Amino acid sequence: MYDPKSLKAEEFINHEEIMDTLSYAEANKNNAALIDSLIEKARLRKGLTHREASVLLACDMEDKILEIYDLAEQIKKDFYGNRIVMFAPLYLSNYCVNGCVYCPYHHQNGHIPRKKLTQEDIVREVTALQDMGHKRLAIEAGEDPVNNPIEYILECIKTIYSIKHKNGAIRRVNVNIAATTVENYHKLKEAGIGTYILFQETYHKESYERLHPTGPKHNYAYHTEAMDRAMEGGIDDVGLGVLFGLELYKYEFAGLLMHAEHLEAVHGVGPHTISVPRIKHADDIDPSAFDNGISDDIFAKICALIRISVPYTGMIISTRESKAVREKVIRLGVSQISGASRTSVGGYCEPEPEDESSEQFDVSDKRTLDEVVRWLMEMGYIPSFCTACYREGRTGDRFMSLCKSGQIQNCCHPNALMTLKEFLMDYASPATRAIGEKMIAQELNNIPKEKVREIARAHLAEIENGQRD
Ligand code: SAM
């Protein structure tokens, strides 16, 4: 039907195909034989197409949904073990020339204080994040060619990587900035970024244009083809996402999987991560402009289906979600979470008074990093601050082959334990440390290779004696 290789992203992820997919899914939502066969196919851990996954999303037979949840949980365990990677967002600037109707940074918003971090501010903010124990950041900025040109973003990245902290440096900077040119993506690659993240917001072109009425972001094709330009610029880890709540979720879900299919077909590697943000209350936003909010149950179903449809893709959830929701979706497939986030510019050093807030949206999970780390371990997850893949060049398809070869348990598992040990030694409260030490002792036994286990034991002893990466 549609050949993903010869079509541009915008042509491939097209309205007609999505609408046809939704009709096919609706017509088959009670087709038990088809649904069983799709669940069986997903058990092979090779993923599902957007049409197949859409049938499962439309299905509301309780027993089948429970089967999907069990499978999602199993696939997550097989590919990601019980590790959860930790990160924090760092807001550089809220200057923005776009008119996105759901975002308080939109340029008509006259009462939000506009702020941009200086390089000195960045040193302070990053030091505050390092003092908590963070090693991996996602930088965020509004789109403004005058206030936040690419040179500013590059300078910020350079500053972040150069900051010396007594417990080691920031080891990975992921970047969430507006769609840009191949040349600028190349510069970001040269600056040593990890993943380039860009949310599509919505795959519904007409709604996209209505929700982004002014500014460069209005251009749907330019936005939708950004990941292709990023890959052309040499960035092989890209992160997709839609902002759930703007459009009908079934539409977005099909679009998101089509985007992943497009990247895999054209570039030989699918998205490194998929984020699943839901729209939140924010300053100067009229909620009636979008009323497609989804329930926690639908949200969980989407997460489980992403997990079984693109098994090798990491899934990210932010502090937009509450502790209870995070608990549910971590089990079903999420592999990375943020902790102790501030969504205002400069917010890690100076929390702002409510009425003068420059924050982007309300955060639901307001716990400290120590609390989040302890909570994860209490549920049996290993909080990981590891960035080894990126530092050793295991990005793009090289990361995917590590995942596919099943070697993750001999590689990521010991690395996660070592970074957890560092966190326990340098930052944790006594209660967190006690749980963590017990967990490390138990989890060492889950490293399959005897030799790797020995090496991990030796490194843990070195960390105990004060050695740092
Ligand atoms: N300015 C960049 C762009 O246009 O892609 C990215 C940075 S922006 C700070 C990051 C993301 O925040 C956006 O892509 C959008 O999905 C999300 N966002 C904006 N307003 C939001 C809201 N009210 N609730 C939740 N997320 C929101």
Coordinates of C-alpha atoms and ligand atoms in Angstrom, one line a residue:
M1 CA 0.0 0.0 0.0
Y2 CA 2.2 2.8 1.3
D3 CA 5.9 2.4 0.8
P4 CA 7.6 3.9 3.8
K5 CA 11.0 4.1 2.1
S6 CA 10.1 6.3 -0.8
L7 CA 7.7 8.6 1.1
K8 CA 8.6 11.6 3.3
A9 CA 7.4 11.4 6.9
E10 CA 4.5 13.7 6.2
E11 CA 3.4 11.8 3.2
F12 CA 3.7 8.4 5.0
I13 CA 1.9 9.5 8.1
N14 CA -1.2 10.6 6.2
H15 CA -4.7 11.3 7.2
E16 CA -6.3 8.8 4.9
E17 CA -4.3 5.9 6.1
I18 CA -4.9 6.8 9.7
M19 CA -8.6 7.1 9.2
D20 CA -8.7 3.8 7.3
T21 CA -6.7 2.2 10.2
L22 CA -9.3 3.5 12.7
S23 CA -12.2 2.1 10.7
Y24 CA -10.4 -1.2 10.4
A25 CA -9.7 -1.2 14.1
E26 CA -13.3 -0.3 15.0
A27 CA -14.7 -3.1 12.7
N28 CA -12.4 -5.7 14.3
K29 CA -12.5 -4.6 17.9
N30 CA -14.7 -7.7 18.9
N31 CA -13.0 -10.1 16.5
A32 CA -11.6 -12.4 19.1
A33 CA -9.8 -14.6 16.7
L34 CA -7.9 -11.7 15.1
I35 CA -7.1 -10.2 18.5
D36 CA -5.7 -13.5 19.8
S37 CA -3.6 -13.8 16.7
L38 CA -2.2 -10.3 17.2
I39 CA -1.4 -11.0 20.9
E40 CA 0.4 -14.2 19.7
K41 CA 2.3 -12.2 17.1
A42 CA 3.3 -9.7 19.8
R43 CA 4.7 -12.5 21.9
L44 CA 7.4 -13.0 19.2
R45 CA 8.7 -9.7 20.5
K46 CA 9.2 -8.3 16.9
G47 CA 6.5 -5.6 17.4
L48 CA 3.2 -4.8 15.7
T49 CA 2.3 -2.5 12.8
H50 CA 0.1 0.6 13.4
R51 CA -2.9 -1.3 12.0
E52 CA -2.4 -4.3 14.2
A53 CA -1.8 -2.3 17.4
S54 CA -4.8 -0.1 16.6
V55 CA -7.1 -3.1 16.7
L56 CA -5.8 -3.9 20.1
L57 CA -6.3 -0.3 21.2
A58 CA -9.9 -0.4 20.0
C59 CA -10.6 -3.7 21.8
D60 CA -12.3 -3.4 25.1
M61 CA -12.7 -7.0 26.1
E62 CA -11.4 -7.2 29.6
D63 CA -9.7 -10.6 29.5
K64 CA -7.8 -9.6 26.3
I65 CA -6.7 -6.3 27.9
L66 CA -5.4 -8.2 30.9
E67 CA -3.5 -10.5 28.6
I68 CA -1.9 -7.4 26.8
Y69 CA -0.9 -6.0 30.2
D70 CA 0.7 -9.3 31.2
L71 CA 2.6 -9.5 27.9
A72 CA 3.7 -5.8 28.2
E73 CA 5.1 -6.5 31.7
Q74 CA 6.9 -9.6 30.5
I75 CA 8.4 -7.8 27.4
K76 CA 9.5 -5.0 29.6
K77 CA 11.2 -7.4 31.9
D78 CA 12.9 -9.3 29.0
F79 CA 14.3 -6.1 27.4
Y80 CA 14.8 -3.7 30.2
G81 CA 15.0 -6.0 33.3
N82 CA 14.0 -4.1 36.4
R83 CA 16.1 -1.0 35.7
I84 CA 14.6 2.5 35.5
V85 CA 16.8 5.2 34.1
M86 CA 16.6 8.6 35.9
F87 CA 16.9 12.1 34.4
A88 CA 15.9 15.7 35.1
P89 CA 14.7 18.4 32.7
L90 CA 16.7 21.7 32.7
Y91 CA 14.7 24.7 31.3
L92 CA 17.2 27.1 29.6
S93 CA 14.9 29.8 28.3
N94 CA 11.1 30.4 28.0
Y95 CA 11.5 33.1 25.3
C96 CA 9.3 31.8 22.4
V97 CA 8.0 33.2 19.1
N98 CA 5.4 30.5 18.6
G99 CA 1.7 30.8 19.3
C100 CA 1.0 27.2 20.6
V101 CA -2.4 27.5 22.2
Y102 CA -1.7 24.9 24.9
C103 CA 1.7 26.2 26.0
P104 CA 2.2 29.1 28.4
Y105 CA 5.4 30.1 26.6
H106 CA 3.3 31.3 23.6
H107 CA 4.5 34.7 22.6
Q108 CA 1.2 36.5 23.3
N109 CA 1.4 35.6 27.0
G110 CA 2.4 39.0 28.4
H111 CA 2.3 38.3 32.1
I112 CA 4.7 35.3 32.3
P113 CA 8.1 36.5 33.3
R114 CA 10.5 35.8 30.4
K115 CA 13.8 34.3 31.6
K116 CA 16.9 32.9 30.0
L117 CA 19.8 31.3 31.9
T118 CA 23.2 32.9 31.6
Q119 CA 26.2 30.5 31.6
E120 CA 26.7 31.4 35.3
D121 CA 23.1 30.5 36.0
I122 CA 23.6 27.2 34.2
V123 CA 26.6 26.4 36.5
R124 CA 24.4 27.1 39.5
E125 CA 21.4 25.1 38.2
V126 CA 23.5 22.1 37.1
T127 CA 25.4 22.1 40.4
A128 CA 22.0 22.0 42.2
L129 CA 21.0 19.1 40.1
Q130 CA 24.3 17.3 40.7
D131 CA 24.0 18.0 44.4
M132 CA 20.8 15.9 44.2
G133 CA 22.5 13.1 42.3
H134 CA 21.5 13.6 38.7
K135 CA 23.8 12.6 35.9
R136 CA 21.5 12.8 32.9
L137 CA 19.7 16.0 31.8
A138 CA 17.2 16.9 29.1
I139 CA 17.5 20.5 28.2
E140 CA 14.4 22.4 27.1
A141 CA 13.9 25.8 25.5
G142 CA 11.3 27.8 23.7
E143 CA 11.9 28.7 20.0
D144 CA 13.3 32.1 19.5
P145 CA 16.0 32.7 16.9
V146 CA 17.1 36.0 18.5
N147 CA 17.1 35.0 22.2
N148 CA 17.8 31.3 21.9
P149 CA 19.8 30.8 18.7
I150 CA 21.6 27.5 18.1
E151 CA 24.8 29.1 19.3
Y152 CA 23.2 29.8 22.7
I153 CA 22.1 26.1 23.0
L154 CA 25.5 24.9 22.0
E155 CA 27.2 27.1 24.5
C156 CA 24.9 25.8 27.2
I157 CA 25.7 22.2 26.3
K158 CA 29.4 23.0 26.4
T159 CA 29.1 24.6 29.8
I160 CA 27.0 21.7 31.2
Y161 CA 29.6 19.1 30.1
S162 CA 32.5 21.2 31.5
I163 CA 31.1 21.6 35.0
K164 CA 33.3 19.7 37.5
H165 CA 31.5 18.4 40.5
K166 CA 33.1 16.5 43.4
N167 CA 31.0 13.4 42.5
G168 CA 31.6 13.4 38.7
A169 CA 30.2 15.3 35.7
I170 CA 26.9 15.3 33.9
R171 CA 27.3 12.4 31.5
R172 CA 24.5 12.8 29.0
V173 CA 22.6 15.9 27.8
N174 CA 19.5 15.1 25.8
V175 CA 18.0 18.0 23.9
N176 CA 14.3 19.0 23.4
I177 CA 14.3 22.1 21.2
A178 CA 12.2 23.1 18.3
A179 CA 12.6 21.5 14.8
T180 CA 15.7 22.9 13.1
T181 CA 18.0 22.5 10.0
V182 CA 20.3 19.6 9.1
E183 CA 23.2 21.9 9.7
N184 CA 22.1 22.7 13.2
Y185 CA 21.4 19.0 14.0
H186 CA 24.9 18.3 12.9
K187 CA 26.2 21.0 15.3
L188 CA 24.2 19.4 18.1
K189 CA 25.7 16.0 17.3
E190 CA 29.2 17.6 17.3
A191 CA 28.4 19.1 20.7
G192 CA 27.9 15.5 22.0
I193 CA 24.2 15.4 22.7
G194 CA 22.5 12.2 23.6
T195 CA 19.0 11.9 22.3
Y196 CA 17.3 14.6 20.3
I197 CA 13.7 14.8 21.5
L198 CA 10.9 16.5 19.7
F199 CA 7.2 15.9 20.4
Q200 CA 5.0 15.9 17.4
E201 CA 2.2 17.3 19.6
T202 CA -0.4 16.0 17.2
Y203 CA -0.3 14.0 14.0
H204 CA -3.6 15.5 12.9
K205 CA -2.5 18.1 10.4
E206 CA -5.6 20.3 10.5
S207 CA -5.6 20.4 14.3
Y208 CA -1.9 20.9 14.3
E209 CA -2.3 24.0 12.2
R210 CA -5.1 25.3 14.4
L211 CA -3.2 24.6 17.7
H212 CA 0.0 26.2 16.3
P213 CA -1.6 29.3 14.6
T214 CA 1.5 31.4 14.4
G215 CA 5.3 31.2 14.3
P216 CA 7.7 28.7 12.6
K217 CA 6.1 25.8 14.5
H218 CA 3.0 26.3 12.4
N219 CA 4.7 24.5 9.5
Y220 CA 3.4 20.9 9.9
A221 CA 5.7 19.4 7.2
Y222 CA 8.8 21.0 8.6
H223 CA 7.9 19.8 12.1
T224 CA 7.0 16.2 11.0
E225 CA 10.2 15.8 9.0
A226 CA 12.5 17.1 11.8
M227 CA 13.6 13.6 12.8
D228 CA 14.7 12.8 9.3
R229 CA 16.8 15.9 9.2
A230 CA 18.2 15.1 12.6
M231 CA 19.2 11.7 11.4
E232 CA 20.7 13.2 8.2
G233 CA 22.7 15.5 10.5
G234 CA 24.2 12.4 12.2
I235 CA 22.0 12.1 15.3
D236 CA 21.0 8.5 15.5
D237 CA 19.1 8.5 18.8
V238 CA 15.8 10.4 18.4
G239 CA 12.9 10.6 20.7
L240 CA 9.2 10.8 19.5
G241 CA 6.1 11.8 21.5
V242 CA 2.7 13.2 21.2
L243 CA 0.9 15.5 23.7
F244 CA -2.1 13.4 24.6
G245 CA -5.2 15.5 25.1
L246 CA -4.9 17.7 22.0
E247 CA -6.5 15.2 19.6
L248 CA -8.3 11.9 19.7
Y249 CA -5.9 9.4 21.2
K250 CA -6.6 6.6 18.7
Y251 CA -5.6 8.9 15.9
E252 CA -2.4 9.9 17.7
F253 CA -1.5 6.4 18.6
A254 CA -1.7 5.3 15.0
G255 CA 0.3 8.3 13.9
L256 CA 3.0 7.7 16.5
L257 CA 3.5 4.1 15.4
M258 CA 3.6 5.1 11.7
H259 CA 6.3 7.6 12.6
A260 CA 8.3 4.8 14.2
E261 CA 7.8 2.6 11.1
H262 CA 8.9 5.4 8.8
L263 CA 12.2 5.9 10.8
E264 CA 12.9 2.2 10.8
A265 CA 12.2 1.8 7.1
V266 CA 14.2 4.9 6.0
H267 CA 17.1 5.0 8.4
G268 CA 17.3 1.4 9.6
V269 CA 16.7 2.3 13.2
G270 CA 13.5 3.2 15.0
P271 CA 13.1 5.9 17.7
H272 CA 15.4 5.5 20.7
T273 CA 12.6 6.6 23.0
I274 CA 8.9 7.5 23.0
S275 CA 7.5 10.0 25.5
V276 CA 3.9 10.0 26.5
P277 CA 3.1 13.5 27.9
R278 CA -0.4 14.4 28.8
I279 CA -1.6 18.0 28.7
K280 CA -1.5 19.8 32.0
H281 CA -3.0 22.9 33.4
A282 CA -0.7 25.9 32.6
D283 CA -0.7 29.7 32.8
D284 CA -2.8 31.6 30.2
I285 CA -4.2 28.5 28.7
D286 CA -7.8 28.1 27.6
P287 CA -8.7 24.4 28.3
S288 CA -11.7 24.6 25.9
A289 CA -9.2 24.8 23.0
F290 CA -8.6 21.1 23.5
D291 CA -10.9 18.7 25.2
N292 CA -9.5 15.3 24.3
G293 CA -8.1 14.4 27.7
I294 CA -7.7 10.7 28.4
S295 CA -8.4 8.7 31.5
D296 CA -5.7 7.0 33.5
D297 CA -7.0 3.6 32.3
I298 CA -6.7 4.6 28.6
F299 CA -3.3 6.1 29.3
A300 CA -2.1 2.7 30.8
K301 CA -3.5 0.8 27.8
I302 CA -1.6 3.1 25.5
C303 CA 1.6 2.6 27.4
A304 CA 1.2 -1.2 27.4
L305 CA 0.5 -1.2 23.7
I306 CA 3.5 0.9 22.8
R307 CA 5.6 -1.5 24.9
I308 CA 4.4 -4.6 22.8
S309 CA 4.4 -2.7 19.5
V310 CA 7.9 -1.3 19.6
P311 CA 9.7 -3.6 22.2
Y312 CA 13.2 -2.1 21.7
T313 CA 12.2 1.5 22.2
G314 CA 12.6 3.1 25.6
M315 CA 9.6 4.8 27.0
I316 CA 9.7 8.0 29.1
I317 CA 7.3 9.5 31.6
S318 CA 7.7 12.8 33.3
T319 CA 6.6 14.4 36.6
R320 CA 3.5 15.6 34.7
E321 CA 2.1 12.3 36.1
S322 CA 1.3 11.5 39.7
K323 CA 3.0 8.9 41.8
A324 CA 0.0 6.5 41.4
V325 CA 0.0 6.8 37.6
R326 CA 3.7 6.4 37.4
E327 CA 3.5 3.3 39.5
K328 CA 1.1 1.7 37.1
V329 CA 2.8 2.5 33.8
I330 CA 6.4 1.7 35.0
R331 CA 5.1 -1.8 35.4
L332 CA 3.6 -1.8 31.9
G333 CA 6.6 -0.6 30.0
V334 CA 8.1 2.8 31.0
S335 CA 11.9 2.6 31.2
Q336 CA 12.9 6.2 32.0
I337 CA 11.5 8.7 34.5
S338 CA 12.3 12.2 35.6
G339 CA 12.6 13.0 39.3
A340 CA 12.4 16.1 41.4
S341 CA 11.8 18.2 38.3
R342 CA 11.3 21.9 38.1
T343 CA 9.7 23.2 34.9
S344 CA 10.6 26.9 35.4
V345 CA 13.7 28.6 34.1
G346 CA 16.1 28.7 37.1
G347 CA 13.8 26.7 39.3
Y348 CA 16.4 24.4 40.8
C349 CA 18.2 27.3 42.6
E350 CA 15.3 29.6 43.2
P351 CA 11.7 28.2 43.5
E352 CA 9.4 30.9 42.3
P353 CA 6.4 32.4 44.1
E354 CA 3.1 31.0 42.6
D355 CA 1.9 34.3 41.2
E356 CA 5.1 35.0 39.3
S357 CA 5.8 31.6 38.0
S358 CA 7.6 31.0 34.7
E359 CA 7.0 27.3 34.9
Q360 CA 5.7 25.5 31.8
F361 CA 3.1 23.4 33.5
D362 CA 2.1 22.0 36.9
V363 CA 4.1 19.1 38.1
S364 CA 2.1 16.3 39.8
D365 CA 4.9 14.3 41.3
K366 CA 6.7 16.7 43.7
R367 CA 8.9 14.3 45.6
T368 CA 12.6 14.6 46.1
L369 CA 15.0 12.5 44.1
D370 CA 15.9 10.5 47.3
E371 CA 12.2 9.8 47.8
V372 CA 11.7 8.7 44.1
V373 CA 14.8 6.5 44.3
R374 CA 13.6 4.8 47.5
W375 CA 10.1 4.4 46.1
L376 CA 11.4 2.7 43.0
M377 CA 13.5 0.3 45.1
E378 CA 10.6 -0.5 47.4
M379 CA 8.7 -1.6 44.3
G380 CA 11.7 -3.8 43.2
Y381 CA 13.1 -1.5 40.5
I382 CA 16.8 -0.5 40.3
P383 CA 17.1 3.3 39.8
S384 CA 19.9 3.7 37.2
F385 CA 22.0 6.8 36.6
C386 CA 24.0 5.0 33.9
T387 CA 25.1 6.7 30.7
A388 CA 27.6 4.1 29.5
C389 CA 26.0 3.3 26.2
Y390 CA 26.2 6.8 25.0
R391 CA 29.8 7.3 26.2
E392 CA 30.9 4.1 24.5
G393 CA 29.2 5.0 21.2
R394 CA 26.4 2.4 21.6
T395 CA 23.8 4.6 20.0
G396 CA 21.3 4.0 17.2
D397 CA 21.4 0.5 15.7
R398 CA 24.4 -0.5 17.9
F399 CA 22.2 0.0 21.0
M400 CA 19.3 -1.9 19.4
S401 CA 21.6 -4.9 18.6
L402 CA 22.8 -5.0 22.3
C403 CA 19.1 -5.1 23.2
K404 CA 18.3 -7.8 20.6
S405 CA 21.3 -10.0 21.5
G406 CA 20.0 -10.3 25.1
Q407 CA 23.4 -9.1 26.5
I408 CA 21.7 -6.3 28.3
Q409 CA 21.7 -8.3 31.6
N410 CA 25.5 -8.7 31.4
C411 CA 26.0 -5.0 30.5
C412 CA 23.3 -2.6 31.7
H413 CA 22.5 -4.5 34.9
P414 CA 26.0 -4.3 36.5
N415 CA 26.4 -0.7 35.3
A416 CA 23.0 0.2 36.9
L417 CA 24.1 -1.3 40.1
M418 CA 27.4 0.6 40.1
T419 CA 25.7 4.0 39.5
L420 CA 23.1 3.2 42.2
K421 CA 26.0 2.4 44.6
E422 CA 27.5 5.9 43.7
F423 CA 24.1 7.5 44.5
L424 CA 23.8 5.6 47.8
M425 CA 27.3 6.7 48.9
D426 CA 27.1 10.3 47.8
Y427 CA 23.4 11.4 48.1
A428 CA 21.1 9.0 49.8
S429 CA 19.4 9.3 53.1
P430 CA 20.1 6.5 55.6
A431 CA 16.7 4.8 54.9
T432 CA 17.3 4.9 51.1
R433 CA 20.9 3.6 51.6
A434 CA 19.7 0.7 53.7
I435 CA 17.2 -0.5 51.1
G436 CA 19.7 0.1 48.3
E437 CA 22.6 -1.8 49.8
K438 CA 20.3 -4.8 50.3
M439 CA 19.1 -4.5 46.7
I440 CA 22.6 -4.4 45.3
A441 CA 23.6 -7.5 47.2
Q442 CA 20.6 -9.4 45.9
E443 CA 20.8 -8.1 42.3
L444 CA 24.5 -9.0 41.9
N445 CA 23.2 -12.6 41.7
N446 CA 21.2 -11.8 38.7
I447 CA 24.2 -11.0 36.5
P448 CA 24.4 -14.2 34.4
K449 CA 28.1 -14.4 33.7
E450 CA 30.3 -15.3 36.7
K451 CA 33.2 -13.2 35.3
V452 CA 31.1 -10.1 34.9
R453 CA 29.7 -10.6 38.5
E454 CA 33.3 -10.7 39.8
I455 CA 34.2 -7.5 37.9
A456 CA 31.1 -5.8 39.2
R457 CA 31.9 -6.8 42.8
A458 CA 35.4 -5.3 42.4
H459 CA 34.0 -2.0 41.0
L460 CA 31.5 -1.8 43.8
A461 CA 34.3 -2.2 46.4
E462 CA 36.3 0.6 44.6
I463 CA 33.2 2.9 44.8
E464 CA 32.8 2.1 48.5
N465 CA 36.5 3.2 48.9
G466 CA 35.8 6.5 47.4
Q467 CA 36.6 6.0 43.7
R468 CA 34.3 7.8 41.2
D469 CA 33.8 7.5 37.5
Ligands
SAM1 N1 9.9 24.5 22.3 C1 10.3 23.1 21.9 C2 9.3 22.7 20.8 O1 8.5 23.5 20.3 O2 9.3 21.5 20.4 C3 10.3 22.1 22.9 C4 10.4 22.5 24.3 S1 8.8 22.5 25.2 C5 9.5 23.2 26.5 C6 8.5 20.7 25.5 C7 7.1 20.2 25.4 O3 6.3 20.6 26.4 C8 6.4 20.5 24.2 O4 6.8 19.8 23.0 C9 4.9 20.2 24.6 O5 4.5 18.9 24.1 C10 5.0 20.2 26.1 N2 4.0 21.1 26.7 C11 3.7 22.4 26.3 N3 2.6 22.8 27.0 C12 2.3 21.9 27.9 C13 1.2 21.7 28.8 N4 0.4 22.7 29.1 N5 1.1 20.5 29.5 C14 2.0 19.5 29.3 N6 3.0 19.6 28.4 C15 3.1 20.7 27.7

